[in-house]
């Protein structure tokens, strides 16, 4: 498609209409994207209907509403990845450090290990690693202990296809923290390109869910 068929429109939302727009976008399958940075939180809301998308995003001038053809939503959301890297001053390497072979960790185990790391006691840290049967300290666990530069949560709401993912941006790169059926956590390092592909696939999943709902 060309011309008007692919054109995006954007405008600042007046405070009095924000509630109505939010209600419209959440009336059916929709996507929520939350980005937590060290200094502020950002929230995004997207809906696809009749081949077009609407996206609510925060901006310096207020909340903005972007709309356009559904196939262009992925490109808009992918831009969030670059925005987060730029706003946090983070430049992830082309390849993040490999993950040490780490057994799944219960949430409590990960938080307890993070506390030991912050205390800086090497003997306690060695004992904790031995108790958890870990051969070394993964880079992402050390950086998790001091806080990620950004945490992005992707969630598909109101759809028969449930989807949720949490992506962490650390100083040494991106990665996905996932929970299994027992709520144990594993971490998979990801490149910026892989994160962008995941976000784009998330947009496609929203479009498919919306097509099924129409």
mmCIF file of C-alpha atoms in Angstrom:
data_model
loop_
_atom_site.group_PDB
_atom_site.id
_atom_site.type_symbol
_atom_site.label_atom_id
_atom_site.label_comp_id
_atom_site.label_asym_id
_atom_site.label_seq_id
_atom_site.Cartn_x
_atom_site.Cartn_y
_atom_site.Cartn_z
ATOM 1 C CA UNK A 1 0.000 0.000 0.000
ATOM 2 C CA UNK A 2 1.115 3.558 -0.642
ATOM 3 C CA UNK A 3 0.107 7.109 0.082
ATOM 4 C CA UNK A 4 -2.646 7.614 2.593
ATOM 5 C CA UNK A 5 -2.965 3.866 3.214
ATOM 6 C CA UNK A 6 0.379 3.793 4.995
ATOM 7 C CA UNK A 7 0.275 7.235 6.612
ATOM 8 C CA UNK A 8 0.535 7.624 10.362
ATOM 9 C CA UNK A 9 -1.217 10.348 12.313
ATOM 10 C CA UNK A 10 -0.256 11.609 15.755
ATOM 11 C CA UNK A 11 -1.714 14.143 18.133
ATOM 12 C CA UNK A 12 -1.534 15.138 21.776
ATOM 13 C CA UNK A 13 -4.521 13.908 23.775
ATOM 14 C CA UNK A 14 -6.480 16.492 25.718
ATOM 15 C CA UNK A 15 -6.798 15.593 29.429
ATOM 16 C CA UNK A 16 -10.572 15.488 29.185
ATOM 17 C CA UNK A 17 -10.600 12.825 26.475
ATOM 18 C CA UNK A 18 -7.936 10.472 27.842
ATOM 19 C CA UNK A 19 -10.411 8.401 29.850
ATOM 20 C CA UNK A 20 -12.709 7.859 26.858
ATOM 21 C CA UNK A 21 -9.820 6.866 24.578
ATOM 22 C CA UNK A 22 -8.468 4.453 27.170
ATOM 23 C CA UNK A 23 -11.892 2.877 27.570
ATOM 24 C CA UNK A 24 -12.196 2.452 23.797
ATOM 25 C CA UNK A 25 -8.779 0.869 23.426
ATOM 26 C CA UNK A 26 -9.340 -1.605 26.257
ATOM 27 C CA UNK A 27 -12.746 -2.717 24.945
ATOM 28 C CA UNK A 28 -11.456 -5.937 23.392
ATOM 29 C CA UNK A 29 -8.051 -7.539 22.785
ATOM 30 C CA UNK A 30 -5.314 -5.015 23.459
ATOM 31 C CA UNK A 31 -1.661 -4.775 24.393
ATOM 32 C CA UNK A 32 -0.067 -3.123 27.377
ATOM 33 C CA UNK A 33 3.620 -2.273 27.409
ATOM 34 C CA UNK A 34 5.154 -1.059 30.651
ATOM 35 C CA UNK A 35 8.728 0.232 30.843
ATOM 36 C CA UNK A 36 10.236 0.812 34.275
ATOM 37 C CA UNK A 37 13.402 2.908 34.340
ATOM 38 C CA UNK A 38 15.468 3.966 37.331
ATOM 39 C CA UNK A 39 13.907 7.426 37.390
ATOM 40 C CA UNK A 40 10.429 6.983 35.928
ATOM 41 C CA UNK A 41 7.804 4.560 34.637
ATOM 42 C CA UNK A 42 6.305 4.604 31.148
ATOM 43 C CA UNK A 43 3.040 2.966 30.060
ATOM 44 C CA UNK A 44 1.860 2.243 26.515
ATOM 45 C CA UNK A 45 -1.522 0.967 25.325
ATOM 46 C CA UNK A 46 -2.264 -0.415 21.845
ATOM 47 C CA UNK A 47 -5.337 -1.710 20.040
ATOM 48 C CA UNK A 48 -5.834 -3.062 16.523
ATOM 49 C CA UNK A 49 -9.270 -2.986 14.894
ATOM 50 C CA UNK A 50 -10.466 -3.157 11.285
ATOM 51 C CA UNK A 51 -6.935 -3.178 9.922
ATOM 52 C CA UNK A 52 -5.782 -0.091 11.825
ATOM 53 C CA UNK A 53 -3.965 0.486 15.099
ATOM 54 C CA UNK A 54 -4.151 3.093 17.821
ATOM 55 C CA UNK A 55 -1.278 3.557 20.255
ATOM 56 C CA UNK A 56 -1.224 5.695 23.384
ATOM 57 C CA UNK A 57 2.289 6.723 24.388
ATOM 58 C CA UNK A 58 3.721 9.165 26.932
ATOM 59 C CA UNK A 59 5.731 12.105 25.647
ATOM 60 C CA UNK A 60 7.301 15.303 26.941
ATOM 61 C CA UNK A 61 4.246 17.260 25.785
ATOM 62 C CA UNK A 62 1.724 14.842 27.297
ATOM 63 C CA UNK A 63 0.063 11.630 26.183
ATOM 64 C CA UNK A 64 0.088 11.157 22.413
ATOM 65 C CA UNK A 65 -2.237 9.060 20.260
ATOM 66 C CA UNK A 66 -0.659 7.529 17.169
ATOM 67 C CA UNK A 67 -2.785 5.715 14.603
ATOM 68 C CA UNK A 68 -2.213 4.071 11.242
ATOM 69 C CA UNK A 69 -2.326 0.783 9.332
ATOM 70 C CA UNK A 70 -2.039 -2.289 11.527
ATOM 71 C CA UNK A 71 1.085 -3.532 9.754
ATOM 72 C CA UNK A 72 2.989 -0.452 10.927
ATOM 73 C CA UNK A 73 2.368 -1.012 14.641
ATOM 74 C CA UNK A 74 5.396 -3.282 14.938
ATOM 75 C CA UNK A 75 7.687 -0.547 13.680
ATOM 76 C CA UNK A 76 6.294 1.907 16.207
ATOM 77 C CA UNK A 77 6.790 -0.496 19.114
ATOM 78 C CA UNK A 78 10.247 -1.567 17.957
ATOM 79 C CA UNK A 79 11.298 2.063 18.259
ATOM 80 C CA UNK A 80 10.716 1.750 22.003
ATOM 81 C CA UNK A 81 13.787 -0.509 22.258
ATOM 82 C CA UNK A 82 16.087 2.156 20.835
ATOM 83 C CA UNK A 83 14.396 4.848 22.926
ATOM 84 C CA UNK A 84 15.062 2.927 26.141
ATOM 85 C CA UNK A 85 18.704 2.321 25.272
ATOM 86 C CA UNK A 86 19.180 5.998 24.468
ATOM 87 C CA UNK A 87 17.316 7.324 27.506
ATOM 88 C CA UNK A 88 19.234 5.066 29.917
ATOM 89 C CA UNK A 89 22.582 5.812 28.279
ATOM 90 C CA UNK A 90 23.059 2.101 27.671
ATOM 91 C CA UNK A 91 24.884 0.721 24.639
ATOM 92 C CA UNK A 92 24.461 -3.068 24.714
ATOM 93 C CA UNK A 93 27.165 -5.038 22.899
ATOM 94 C CA UNK A 94 26.322 -6.824 19.662
ATOM 95 C CA UNK A 95 26.498 -10.074 21.635
ATOM 96 C CA UNK A 96 25.703 -10.104 25.369
ATOM 97 C CA UNK A 97 27.999 -12.155 27.620
ATOM 98 C CA UNK A 98 27.020 -15.845 27.619
ATOM 99 C CA UNK A 99 24.939 -17.029 30.545
ATOM 100 C CA UNK A 100 26.672 -19.310 33.043
ATOM 101 C CA UNK A 101 24.926 -22.670 33.186
ATOM 102 C CA UNK A 102 22.493 -21.750 35.946
ATOM 103 C CA UNK A 103 19.789 -23.968 37.434
ATOM 104 C CA UNK A 104 16.297 -22.456 37.584
ATOM 105 C CA UNK A 105 15.982 -20.216 40.616
ATOM 106 C CA UNK A 106 12.897 -19.706 42.739
ATOM 107 C CA UNK A 107 12.030 -15.998 43.074
ATOM 108 C CA UNK A 108 13.005 -16.104 46.741
ATOM 109 C CA UNK A 109 16.351 -17.701 45.917
ATOM 110 C CA UNK A 110 17.154 -15.021 43.353
ATOM 111 C CA UNK A 111 16.236 -12.214 45.749
ATOM 112 C CA UNK A 112 18.257 -13.787 48.576
ATOM 113 C CA UNK A 113 21.268 -14.188 46.292
ATOM 114 C CA UNK A 114 20.936 -10.553 45.206
ATOM 115 C CA UNK A 115 20.990 -9.475 48.843
ATOM 116 C CA UNK A 116 24.203 -11.435 49.470
ATOM 117 C CA UNK A 117 25.788 -9.781 46.432
ATOM 118 C CA UNK A 118 24.897 -6.317 47.711
ATOM 119 C CA UNK A 119 26.396 -7.118 51.116
ATOM 120 C CA UNK A 120 29.739 -7.818 49.437
ATOM 121 C CA UNK A 121 30.781 -10.742 51.664
ATOM 122 C CA UNK A 122 32.738 -13.164 49.407
ATOM 123 C CA UNK A 123 32.512 -16.058 51.873
ATOM 124 C CA UNK A 124 28.739 -15.780 52.149
ATOM 125 C CA UNK A 125 28.505 -15.492 48.375
ATOM 126 C CA UNK A 126 30.566 -18.660 47.861
ATOM 127 C CA UNK A 127 28.371 -20.478 50.373
ATOM 128 C CA UNK A 128 25.197 -19.275 48.669
ATOM 129 C CA UNK A 129 26.426 -20.391 45.242
ATOM 130 C CA UNK A 130 27.373 -23.796 46.624
ATOM 131 C CA UNK A 131 23.970 -24.201 48.279
ATOM 132 C CA UNK A 132 22.232 -23.350 44.999
ATOM 133 C CA UNK A 133 24.562 -25.711 43.088
ATOM 134 C CA UNK A 134 25.816 -22.873 40.886
ATOM 135 C CA UNK A 135 29.299 -23.168 39.388
ATOM 136 C CA UNK A 136 29.729 -19.409 39.143
ATOM 137 C CA UNK A 137 27.947 -16.101 39.415
ATOM 138 C CA UNK A 138 26.102 -15.219 36.185
ATOM 139 C CA UNK A 139 26.682 -11.678 34.980
ATOM 140 C CA UNK A 140 22.972 -10.966 34.859
ATOM 141 C CA UNK A 141 22.438 -12.023 38.498
ATOM 142 C CA UNK A 142 25.127 -9.567 39.629
ATOM 143 C CA UNK A 143 23.549 -6.765 37.637
ATOM 144 C CA UNK A 144 20.046 -7.813 38.744
ATOM 145 C CA UNK A 145 21.191 -7.332 42.340
ATOM 146 C CA UNK A 146 21.902 -3.654 41.676
ATOM 147 C CA UNK A 147 18.871 -3.097 39.472
ATOM 148 C CA UNK A 148 18.268 -3.196 35.739
ATOM 149 C CA UNK A 149 18.579 -0.062 33.647
ATOM 150 C CA UNK A 150 15.072 -0.800 32.344
ATOM 151 C CA UNK A 151 12.450 -3.527 32.650
ATOM 152 C CA UNK A 152 9.899 -3.943 29.860
ATOM 153 C CA UNK A 153 6.715 -5.950 30.348
ATOM 154 C CA UNK A 154 4.677 -7.013 27.304
ATOM 155 C CA UNK A 155 1.172 -8.311 27.928
ATOM 156 C CA UNK A 156 -1.715 -9.272 25.667
ATOM 157 C CA UNK A 157 -5.046 -8.669 27.405
ATOM 158 C CA UNK A 158 -8.583 -9.805 26.555
ATOM 159 C CA UNK A 159 -7.484 -12.404 24.025
ATOM 160 C CA UNK A 160 -7.915 -16.172 23.911
ATOM 161 C CA UNK A 161 -4.152 -16.298 23.304
ATOM 162 C CA UNK A 162 -2.532 -15.449 26.611
ATOM 163 C CA UNK A 163 0.883 -13.830 26.372
ATOM 164 C CA UNK A 164 3.190 -12.065 28.794
ATOM 165 C CA UNK A 165 6.936 -11.493 28.720
ATOM 166 C CA UNK A 166 9.430 -9.555 30.801
ATOM 167 C CA UNK A 167 12.595 -8.154 29.226
ATOM 168 C CA UNK A 168 15.496 -6.697 31.210
ATOM 169 C CA UNK A 169 17.977 -4.145 29.954
ATOM 170 C CA UNK A 170 21.233 -4.446 31.891
ATOM 171 C CA UNK A 171 24.493 -2.595 31.350
ATOM 172 C CA UNK A 172 25.913 -5.648 29.554
ATOM 173 C CA UNK A 173 22.866 -6.382 27.429
ATOM 174 C CA UNK A 174 19.260 -7.440 27.132
ATOM 175 C CA UNK A 175 17.674 -10.660 28.291
ATOM 176 C CA UNK A 176 14.366 -12.336 29.058
ATOM 177 C CA UNK A 177 13.492 -13.530 32.541
ATOM 178 C CA UNK A 178 10.903 -16.297 32.316
ATOM 179 C CA UNK A 179 9.005 -18.374 34.868
ATOM 180 C CA UNK A 180 8.186 -22.044 34.332
ATOM 181 C CA UNK A 181 5.124 -23.933 35.579
ATOM 182 C CA UNK A 182 6.651 -24.071 39.070
ATOM 183 C CA UNK A 183 7.412 -20.312 39.015
ATOM 184 C CA UNK A 184 11.162 -21.011 38.878
ATOM 185 C CA UNK A 185 13.074 -18.376 36.914
ATOM 186 C CA UNK A 186 15.509 -18.689 34.024
ATOM 187 C CA UNK A 187 17.268 -15.965 32.053
ATOM 188 C CA UNK A 188 18.140 -15.935 28.345
ATOM 189 C CA UNK A 189 20.550 -13.247 27.100
ATOM 190 C CA UNK A 190 19.328 -11.455 23.971
ATOM 191 C CA UNK A 191 20.829 -9.058 21.451
ATOM 192 C CA UNK A 192 19.128 -5.770 20.639
ATOM 193 C CA UNK A 193 18.036 -7.269 17.308
ATOM 194 C CA UNK A 194 16.467 -10.243 19.090
ATOM 195 C CA UNK A 195 14.575 -7.920 21.431
ATOM 196 C CA UNK A 196 13.322 -5.880 18.491
ATOM 197 C CA UNK A 197 12.168 -9.093 16.790
ATOM 198 C CA UNK A 198 10.354 -10.163 19.969
ATOM 199 C CA UNK A 199 8.551 -6.811 20.190
ATOM 200 C CA UNK A 200 7.625 -6.975 16.509
ATOM 201 C CA UNK A 201 6.266 -10.518 16.958
ATOM 202 C CA UNK A 202 4.247 -9.244 19.917
ATOM 203 C CA UNK A 203 2.651 -6.607 17.674
ATOM 204 C CA UNK A 204 1.827 -9.293 15.107
ATOM 205 C CA UNK A 205 0.223 -11.421 17.808
ATOM 206 C CA UNK A 206 -1.992 -8.500 18.808
ATOM 207 C CA UNK A 207 -3.046 -8.055 15.193
ATOM 208 C CA UNK A 208 -3.897 -11.760 14.861
ATOM 209 C CA UNK A 209 -5.909 -11.699 18.075
ATOM 210 C CA UNK A 210 -7.786 -8.617 16.918
ATOM 211 C CA UNK A 211 -8.536 -10.202 13.532
ATOM 212 C CA UNK A 212 -10.072 -13.185 15.330
ATOM 213 C CA UNK A 213 -12.181 -10.836 17.435
ATOM 214 C CA UNK A 214 -13.532 -8.761 14.515
#
